[in-house]
PDB file of C-alpha atoms in Angstrom:
ATOM      1  CA  UNK U1485       0.005  -0.031  -0.081  1.00 56.00           C
ATOM      2  CA  UNK U1486       0.785   3.701   0.031  1.00 57.00           C
ATOM      3  CA  UNK U1487       3.604   4.743   2.198  1.00 87.00           C
ATOM      4  CA  UNK U1488       4.331   8.313   3.633  1.00 92.00           C
ATOM      5  CA  UNK U1489       7.420   8.799   5.409  1.00 92.00           C
ATOM      6  CA  UNK U1490       7.896  11.643   7.886  1.00 94.00           C
ATOM      7  CA  UNK U1491      11.109  12.931   9.307  1.00 94.00           C
ATOM      8  CA  UNK U1492      12.298  13.388  12.078  1.00 95.00           C
ATOM      9  CA  UNK U1493       9.989  11.494  14.337  1.00 93.00           C
ATOM     10  CA  UNK U1494      11.131  13.304  17.504  1.00 94.00           C
ATOM     11  CA  UNK U1495      12.758  16.843  18.036  1.00 95.00           C
ATOM     12  CA  UNK U1496      13.702  18.547  21.143  1.00 95.00           C
ATOM     13  CA  UNK U1497      15.256  22.036  20.759  1.00 93.00           C
ATOM     14  CA  UNK U1498      15.815  25.302  22.307  1.00 95.00           C
ATOM     15  CA  UNK U1499      13.256  28.211  22.009  1.00 96.00           C
ATOM     16  CA  UNK U1500      14.075  30.386  19.123  1.00 95.00           C
ATOM     17  CA  UNK U1501      15.170  27.635  16.866  1.00 94.00           C
ATOM     18  CA  UNK U1502      13.719  26.884  13.519  1.00 96.00           C
ATOM     19  CA  UNK U1503      12.728  23.264  12.876  1.00 96.00           C
ATOM     20  CA  UNK U1504      12.297  21.751   9.629  1.00 97.00           C
ATOM     21  CA  UNK U1505       9.900  18.710   9.173  1.00 97.00           C
ATOM     22  CA  UNK U1506      10.014  16.556   6.035  1.00 96.00           C
ATOM     23  CA  UNK U1507       7.084  14.603   4.421  1.00 95.00           C
ATOM     24  CA  UNK U1508       7.713  12.153   1.605  1.00 94.00           C
ATOM     25  CA  UNK U1509       5.352  10.040  -0.464  1.00 93.00           C
ATOM     26  CA  UNK U1510       7.477   6.772  -1.033  1.00 91.00           C
ATOM     27  CA  UNK U1511       5.494   5.041  -3.780  1.00 87.00           C
ATOM     28  CA  UNK U1512       3.275   7.543  -5.378  1.00 87.00           C
ATOM     29  CA  UNK U1513       3.162  11.133  -6.508  1.00 88.00           C
ATOM     30  CA  UNK U1514       1.212  13.465  -4.265  1.00 86.00           C
ATOM     31  CA  UNK U1515       0.128  16.712  -5.878  1.00 81.00           C
ATOM     32  CA  UNK U1516      -1.431  17.587  -2.559  1.00 86.00           C
ATOM     33  CA  UNK U1517      -0.139  17.074   1.009  1.00 91.00           C
ATOM     34  CA  UNK U1518      -1.607  18.113   4.226  1.00 93.00           C
ATOM     35  CA  UNK U1519      -0.177  19.252   7.432  1.00 96.00           C
ATOM     36  CA  UNK U1520      -1.977  18.670  10.652  1.00 95.00           C
ATOM     37  CA  UNK U1521      -1.274  19.619  14.447  1.00 95.00           C
ATOM     38  CA  UNK U1522      -2.550  17.364  17.392  1.00 93.00           C
ATOM     39  CA  UNK U1523      -2.457  18.391  20.911  1.00 88.00           C
ATOM     40  CA  UNK U1524      -2.569  15.577  23.473  1.00 85.00           C
ATOM     41  CA  UNK U1525      -5.864  13.728  23.639  1.00 83.00           C
ATOM     42  CA  UNK U1526      -7.247  16.037  20.864  1.00 87.00           C
ATOM     43  CA  UNK U1527      -8.280  15.544  17.244  1.00 90.00           C
ATOM     44  CA  UNK U1528      -6.265  16.502  14.336  1.00 91.00           C
ATOM     45  CA  UNK U1529      -6.408  20.074  13.292  1.00 92.00           C
ATOM     46  CA  UNK U1530      -5.659  20.993   9.615  1.00 92.00           C
ATOM     47  CA  UNK U1531      -3.016  23.592   9.410  1.00 95.00           C
ATOM     48  CA  UNK U1532      -2.469  23.950   5.783  1.00 94.00           C
ATOM     49  CA  UNK U1533      -2.817  22.303   2.335  1.00 91.00           C
ATOM     50  CA  UNK U1534       0.269  22.064   0.412  1.00 87.00           C
ATOM     51  CA  UNK U1535       0.183  21.881  -3.383  1.00 83.00           C
ATOM     52  CA  UNK U1536       2.838  20.903  -5.472  1.00 82.00           C
ATOM     53  CA  UNK U1537       4.415  24.065  -7.351  1.00 81.00           C
ATOM     54  CA  UNK U1538       2.126  26.495  -5.709  1.00 83.00           C
ATOM     55  CA  UNK U1539       1.684  28.237  -2.465  1.00 87.00           C
ATOM     56  CA  UNK U1540       0.142  26.471   0.351  1.00 91.00           C
ATOM     57  CA  UNK U1541      -3.333  27.327   1.561  1.00 91.00           C
ATOM     58  CA  UNK U1542      -3.417  28.036   5.245  1.00 94.00           C
ATOM     59  CA  UNK U1543      -6.358  27.445   7.581  1.00 92.00           C
ATOM     60  CA  UNK U1544      -7.670  30.351   9.582  1.00 91.00           C
ATOM     61  CA  UNK U1545      -5.615  31.307  12.316  1.00 93.00           C
ATOM     62  CA  UNK U1546      -2.408  29.645  11.197  1.00 95.00           C
ATOM     63  CA  UNK U1547       0.514  32.132  10.810  1.00 94.00           C
ATOM     64  CA  UNK U1548       1.929  31.431   7.372  1.00 93.00           C
ATOM     65  CA  UNK U1549       5.112  33.265   8.362  1.00 94.00           C
ATOM     66  CA  UNK U1550       5.567  31.034  11.312  1.00 96.00           C
ATOM     67  CA  UNK U1551       4.843  27.698   9.762  1.00 96.00           C
ATOM     68  CA  UNK U1552       6.468  27.862   6.272  1.00 95.00           C
ATOM     69  CA  UNK U1553       5.362  25.126   3.791  1.00 94.00           C
ATOM     70  CA  UNK U1554       7.280  24.178   0.710  1.00 91.00           C
ATOM     71  CA  UNK U1555       6.058  21.563  -1.747  1.00 88.00           C
ATOM     72  CA  UNK U1556       8.862  21.514  -4.280  1.00 81.00           C
ATOM     73  CA  UNK U1557       8.364  18.211  -5.928  1.00 88.00           C
ATOM     74  CA  UNK U1558       5.614  15.528  -6.098  1.00 88.00           C
ATOM     75  CA  UNK U1559       7.106  13.491  -3.422  1.00 92.00           C
ATOM     76  CA  UNK U1560       8.288  15.997  -0.923  1.00 93.00           C
ATOM     77  CA  UNK U1561       6.735  18.729   1.185  1.00 94.00           C
ATOM     78  CA  UNK U1562       8.354  20.355   4.167  1.00 95.00           C
ATOM     79  CA  UNK U1563       7.090  22.325   7.141  1.00 97.00           C
ATOM     80  CA  UNK U1564       9.536  24.728   8.877  1.00 97.00           C
ATOM     81  CA  UNK U1565       8.435  25.983  12.295  1.00 97.00           C
ATOM     82  CA  UNK U1566      10.340  29.216  12.511  1.00 96.00           C
ATOM     83  CA  UNK U1567      11.739  30.654  15.744  1.00 95.00           C
ATOM     84  CA  UNK U1568       9.855  28.016  17.637  1.00 95.00           C
ATOM     85  CA  UNK U1569       8.479  28.661  21.248  1.00 95.00           C
ATOM     86  CA  UNK U1570       7.292  26.318  23.746  1.00 95.00           C
ATOM     87  CA  UNK U1571       3.735  26.851  22.810  1.00 94.00           C
ATOM     88  CA  UNK U1572       4.626  25.298  19.429  1.00 95.00           C
ATOM     89  CA  UNK U1573       5.219  22.065  21.140  1.00 95.00           C
ATOM     90  CA  UNK U1574       3.008  19.520  19.670  1.00 95.00           C
ATOM     91  CA  UNK U1575       2.514  16.417  17.355  1.00 95.00           C
ATOM     92  CA  UNK U1576       2.720  17.503  13.769  1.00 96.00           C
ATOM     93  CA  UNK U1577       1.218  14.956  11.171  1.00 95.00           C
ATOM     94  CA  UNK U1578       1.571  15.089   7.369  1.00 95.00           C
ATOM     95  CA  UNK U1579      -0.668  13.157   4.770  1.00 93.00           C
ATOM     96  CA  UNK U1580      -0.471  12.632   1.344  1.00 90.00           C
ATOM     97  CA  UNK U1581      -3.301  11.854  -1.194  1.00 83.00           C
ATOM     98  CA  UNK U1582      -2.943  10.052  -4.305  1.00 75.00           C
ATOM     99  CA  UNK U1583      -4.561  11.888  -7.077  1.00 70.00           C
ATOM    100  CA  UNK U1584      -7.005  14.858  -6.997  1.00 65.00           C
ATOM    101  CA  UNK U1585     -10.362  13.350  -5.903  1.00 65.00           C
ATOM    102  CA  UNK U1586     -11.468  13.744  -2.367  1.00 62.00           C
ATOM    103  CA  UNK U1587     -12.789  10.087  -2.507  1.00 68.00           C
ATOM    104  CA  UNK U1588      -9.080   9.183  -2.244  1.00 73.00           C
ATOM    105  CA  UNK U1589      -7.855   8.491   1.391  1.00 78.00           C
ATOM    106  CA  UNK U1590      -5.128  10.377   2.776  1.00 83.00           C
ATOM    107  CA  UNK U1591      -2.279   8.399   3.891  1.00 88.00           C
ATOM    108  CA  UNK U1592      -0.313   9.670   7.001  1.00 91.00           C
ATOM    109  CA  UNK U1593       3.112   9.860   8.015  1.00 91.00           C
ATOM    110  CA  UNK U1594       4.201   8.770  11.446  1.00 90.00           C
ATOM    111  CA  UNK U1595       4.108  12.221  12.964  1.00 93.00           C
ATOM    112  CA  UNK U1596       6.846  14.253  14.415  1.00 95.00           C
ATOM    113  CA  UNK U1597       6.757  15.187  18.309  1.00 95.00           C
ATOM    114  CA  UNK U1598       8.124  18.525  18.680  1.00 96.00           C
ATOM    115  CA  UNK U1599       9.228  19.743  22.059  1.00 95.00           C
ATOM    116  CA  UNK U1600      10.478  23.271  22.582  1.00 94.00           C
ATOM    117  CA  UNK U1601      12.421  23.965  25.733  1.00 93.00           C
TER     118      UNK U1601
ATOM    119  CA  UNK J 493     -21.311  23.466   7.677  1.00 73.00           C
ATOM    120  CA  UNK J 494     -19.378  20.236   7.886  1.00 84.00           C
ATOM    121  CA  UNK J 495     -19.117  18.531  11.371  1.00 91.00           C
ATOM    122  CA  UNK J 496     -18.293  15.044  12.591  1.00 95.00           C
ATOM    123  CA  UNK J 497     -19.290  14.126  16.068  1.00 96.00           C
ATOM    124  CA  UNK J 498     -17.934  11.061  18.120  1.00 97.00           C
ATOM    125  CA  UNK J 499     -19.739  11.371  21.137  1.00 96.00           C
ATOM    126  CA  UNK J 500     -17.824   8.431  22.893  1.00 97.00           C
ATOM    127  CA  UNK J 501     -14.788  10.030  24.395  1.00 95.00           C
ATOM    128  CA  UNK J 502     -13.377   6.722  25.933  1.00 97.00           C
ATOM    129  CA  UNK J 503     -14.668   3.056  25.751  1.00 97.00           C
ATOM    130  CA  UNK J 504     -13.175   0.227  27.882  1.00 97.00           C
ATOM    131  CA  UNK J 505     -14.038  -3.356  27.026  1.00 97.00           C
ATOM    132  CA  UNK J 506     -12.539  -6.692  27.937  1.00 97.00           C
ATOM    133  CA  UNK J 507     -10.957  -8.905  25.361  1.00 97.00           C
ATOM    134  CA  UNK J 508     -13.359 -10.680  23.099  1.00 97.00           C
ATOM    135  CA  UNK J 509     -16.347  -8.257  23.616  1.00 97.00           C
ATOM    136  CA  UNK J 510     -17.721  -6.627  20.652  1.00 97.00           C
ATOM    137  CA  UNK J 511     -17.667  -2.813  20.706  1.00 98.00           C
ATOM    138  CA  UNK J 512     -19.279  -0.305  18.406  1.00 98.00           C
ATOM    139  CA  UNK J 513     -17.933   3.212  17.858  1.00 98.00           C
ATOM    140  CA  UNK J 514     -20.401   5.865  16.922  1.00 98.00           C
ATOM    141  CA  UNK J 515     -19.925   8.626  14.287  1.00 98.00           C
ATOM    142  CA  UNK J 516     -22.580  11.246  13.298  1.00 98.00           C
ATOM    143  CA  UNK J 517     -21.947  13.622  10.594  1.00 97.00           C
ATOM    144  CA  UNK J 518     -23.250  16.880   9.143  1.00 94.00           C
ATOM    145  CA  UNK J 519     -22.956  18.060   5.638  1.00 90.00           C
ATOM    146  CA  UNK J 520     -25.003  19.980   3.264  1.00 87.00           C
ATOM    147  CA  UNK J 521     -23.623  18.328   0.296  1.00 84.00           C
ATOM    148  CA  UNK J 522     -25.243  15.335  -1.425  1.00 84.00           C
ATOM    149  CA  UNK J 523     -21.936  13.898  -2.351  1.00 85.00           C
ATOM    150  CA  UNK J 524     -19.376  13.180   0.143  1.00 88.00           C
ATOM    151  CA  UNK J 525     -17.018  10.650   1.651  1.00 89.00           C
ATOM    152  CA  UNK J 526     -16.739   8.981   4.983  1.00 92.00           C
ATOM    153  CA  UNK J 527     -13.460   7.547   6.393  1.00 92.00           C
ATOM    154  CA  UNK J 528     -12.383   5.774   9.556  1.00 96.00           C
ATOM    155  CA  UNK J 529      -8.668   6.043  10.685  1.00 95.00           C
ATOM    156  CA  UNK J 530      -7.049   4.247  13.483  1.00 96.00           C
ATOM    157  CA  UNK J 531      -4.318   5.844  15.671  1.00 94.00           C
ATOM    158  CA  UNK J 532      -2.386   3.374  17.942  1.00 93.00           C
ATOM    159  CA  UNK J 533      -0.188   4.808  20.819  1.00 89.00           C
ATOM    160  CA  UNK J 534       2.741   5.079  18.450  1.00 86.00           C
ATOM    161  CA  UNK J 535       0.954   7.933  16.769  1.00 88.00           C
ATOM    162  CA  UNK J 536       0.738   7.150  13.082  1.00 88.00           C
ATOM    163  CA  UNK J 537      -2.725   7.293  11.544  1.00 91.00           C
ATOM    164  CA  UNK J 538      -3.879   4.141   9.736  1.00 91.00           C
ATOM    165  CA  UNK J 539      -6.496   4.228   7.015  1.00 89.00           C
ATOM    166  CA  UNK J 540      -9.386   1.696   7.658  1.00 93.00           C
ATOM    167  CA  UNK J 541     -12.104   2.486   5.391  1.00 91.00           C
ATOM    168  CA  UNK J 542     -13.538   4.829   2.813  1.00 88.00           C
ATOM    169  CA  UNK J 543     -17.356   5.068   1.985  1.00 89.00           C
ATOM    170  CA  UNK J 544     -19.155   7.246  -0.514  1.00 87.00           C
ATOM    171  CA  UNK J 545     -22.551   8.841   0.049  1.00 89.00           C
ATOM    172  CA  UNK J 546     -24.236   6.871  -2.561  1.00 87.00           C
ATOM    173  CA  UNK J 547     -22.995   3.452  -1.310  1.00 84.00           C
ATOM    174  CA  UNK J 548     -25.147   2.444   1.774  1.00 83.00           C
ATOM    175  CA  UNK J 549     -23.907  -1.081   1.669  1.00 83.00           C
ATOM    176  CA  UNK J 550     -22.504  -2.175   4.909  1.00 85.00           C
ATOM    177  CA  UNK J 551     -19.049  -3.523   4.884  1.00 86.00           C
ATOM    178  CA  UNK J 552     -17.301  -6.286   6.679  1.00 88.00           C
ATOM    179  CA  UNK J 553     -13.609  -6.820   6.775  1.00 89.00           C
ATOM    180  CA  UNK J 554     -12.583  -9.602   9.073  1.00 93.00           C
ATOM    181  CA  UNK J 555     -13.538  -8.401  12.695  1.00 95.00           C
ATOM    182  CA  UNK J 556     -14.367  -5.053  11.447  1.00 95.00           C
ATOM    183  CA  UNK J 557     -17.726  -3.976  10.255  1.00 94.00           C
ATOM    184  CA  UNK J 558     -19.223  -0.548   9.217  1.00 94.00           C
ATOM    185  CA  UNK J 559     -22.915   0.531   9.286  1.00 95.00           C
ATOM    186  CA  UNK J 560     -23.620   3.546   7.020  1.00 95.00           C
ATOM    187  CA  UNK J 561     -27.112   4.955   7.543  1.00 94.00           C
ATOM    188  CA  UNK J 562     -27.854   8.188   5.494  1.00 92.00           C
ATOM    189  CA  UNK J 563     -31.296   8.588   7.247  1.00 93.00           C
ATOM    190  CA  UNK J 564     -29.564   9.202  10.537  1.00 95.00           C
ATOM    191  CA  UNK J 565     -26.270  10.518   9.135  1.00 95.00           C
ATOM    192  CA  UNK J 566     -24.296   7.919  11.069  1.00 96.00           C
ATOM    193  CA  UNK J 567     -21.300   5.759  10.066  1.00 96.00           C
ATOM    194  CA  UNK J 568     -20.677   3.416  13.001  1.00 97.00           C
ATOM    195  CA  UNK J 569     -17.892   1.019  13.328  1.00 97.00           C
ATOM    196  CA  UNK J 570     -18.007  -2.259  14.969  1.00 97.00           C
ATOM    197  CA  UNK J 571     -15.152  -4.472  16.223  1.00 97.00           C
ATOM    198  CA  UNK J 572     -16.148  -8.273  16.834  1.00 97.00           C
ATOM    199  CA  UNK J 573     -14.257 -10.286  19.453  1.00 97.00           C
ATOM    200  CA  UNK J 574     -12.009  -7.241  20.250  1.00 97.00           C
ATOM    201  CA  UNK J 575      -8.295  -7.821  20.936  1.00 97.00           C
ATOM    202  CA  UNK J 576      -5.732  -5.828  23.017  1.00 96.00           C
ATOM    203  CA  UNK J 577      -4.020  -4.843  19.719  1.00 96.00           C
ATOM    204  CA  UNK J 578      -7.371  -3.014  18.915  1.00 97.00           C
ATOM    205  CA  UNK J 579      -6.611  -0.510  21.748  1.00 97.00           C
ATOM    206  CA  UNK J 580      -6.221   2.935  19.862  1.00 97.00           C
ATOM    207  CA  UNK J 581      -7.982   6.192  19.200  1.00 97.00           C
ATOM    208  CA  UNK J 582     -10.299   5.713  16.318  1.00 98.00           C
ATOM    209  CA  UNK J 583     -11.171   8.832  14.217  1.00 97.00           C
ATOM    210  CA  UNK J 584     -14.245   9.244  11.865  1.00 97.00           C
ATOM    211  CA  UNK J 585     -13.696  11.812   9.071  1.00 94.00           C
ATOM    212  CA  UNK J 586     -15.734  13.426   6.427  1.00 92.00           C
ATOM    213  CA  UNK J 587     -14.716  14.862   2.909  1.00 87.00           C
ATOM    214  CA  UNK J 588     -17.016  16.550   0.555  1.00 74.00           C
ATOM    215  CA  UNK J 589     -16.961  15.891  -3.196  1.00 64.00           C
ATOM    216  CA  UNK J 590     -14.268  17.502  -5.514  1.00 55.00           C
ATOM    217  CA  UNK J 591     -15.703  20.364  -7.227  1.00 49.00           C
ATOM    218  CA  UNK J 592     -14.404  23.262  -9.366  1.00 45.00           C
ATOM    219  CA  UNK J 593     -10.750  22.665  -8.788  1.00 45.00           C
ATOM    220  CA  UNK J 594     -11.131  23.102  -4.915  1.00 47.00           C
ATOM    221  CA  UNK J 595      -9.275  20.631  -2.719  1.00 56.00           C
ATOM    222  CA  UNK J 596     -11.732  20.201   0.203  1.00 63.00           C
ATOM    223  CA  UNK J 597     -10.543  19.309   3.641  1.00 76.00           C
ATOM    224  CA  UNK J 598     -10.886  16.097   5.612  1.00 85.00           C
ATOM    225  CA  UNK J 599     -12.874  17.046   8.715  1.00 89.00           C
ATOM    226  CA  UNK J 600     -11.976  14.770  11.687  1.00 93.00           C
ATOM    227  CA  UNK J 601     -14.163  13.922  14.694  1.00 95.00           C
ATOM    228  CA  UNK J 602     -12.566  14.316  18.081  1.00 94.00           C
ATOM    229  CA  UNK J 603     -11.798  10.627  18.201  1.00 96.00           C
ATOM    230  CA  UNK J 604     -12.824   7.688  20.528  1.00 97.00           C
ATOM    231  CA  UNK J 605     -10.092   6.036  22.679  1.00 97.00           C
ATOM    232  CA  UNK J 606     -10.699   2.440  22.842  1.00 98.00           C
ATOM    233  CA  UNK J 607      -8.972   0.491  25.545  1.00 97.00           C
ATOM    234  CA  UNK J 608      -9.192  -3.442  25.326  1.00 97.00           C
ATOM    235  CA  UNK J 609      -8.337  -5.053  28.606  1.00 96.00           C
ATOM    236  CA  UNK J 610      -7.053  -8.664  28.508  1.00 95.00           C
TER     237      UNK J 610
END
């Protein structure tokens, strides 16, 4: 089946550091990837939709200058948390969808646990 | 507006019991898709099933079965003879149809934590 790889799986860093998270679709081309944030014991909240070759579409309330998304190829999207602070600590999950239709399931990466000290 | 409600926050059962996870959705669209995902303690989300709004046939896959009822806007998930490995958070999700070039979102419910005790 489809596989989505997310790296790193765990990051601990100091406040003020910028952190880059990679999301790769390993066996299919993904024109659309999604970035989610999940707080403990809560649901997934969509942060942005990443489209290959164009600007990401951010959800209301998500700072685009804080969470930089780049989707440079059909198999790779990156999320950079700039100047991270403790309140940015969370579980970040990416997903990739094969094809354009919303009937296609999103396949998720393993997530990245980000802890900002 | 789209909304997915999973009223059961946590369910605890003993191994071999059957358990049903409820999912109720709201949408104004006539064409939409429903999904169930499993999130084990390790964190990754595992796709379980997709159902489109025109297919109300119930589905069975091994110990898993799904009951889709448009009349009550529900898409419930039953695990038969539960096992400890079934312990996870289960999310129900909704996506509307793809129209006019828009990429519509996947709206998640709040999840149900299932704990299967040995």
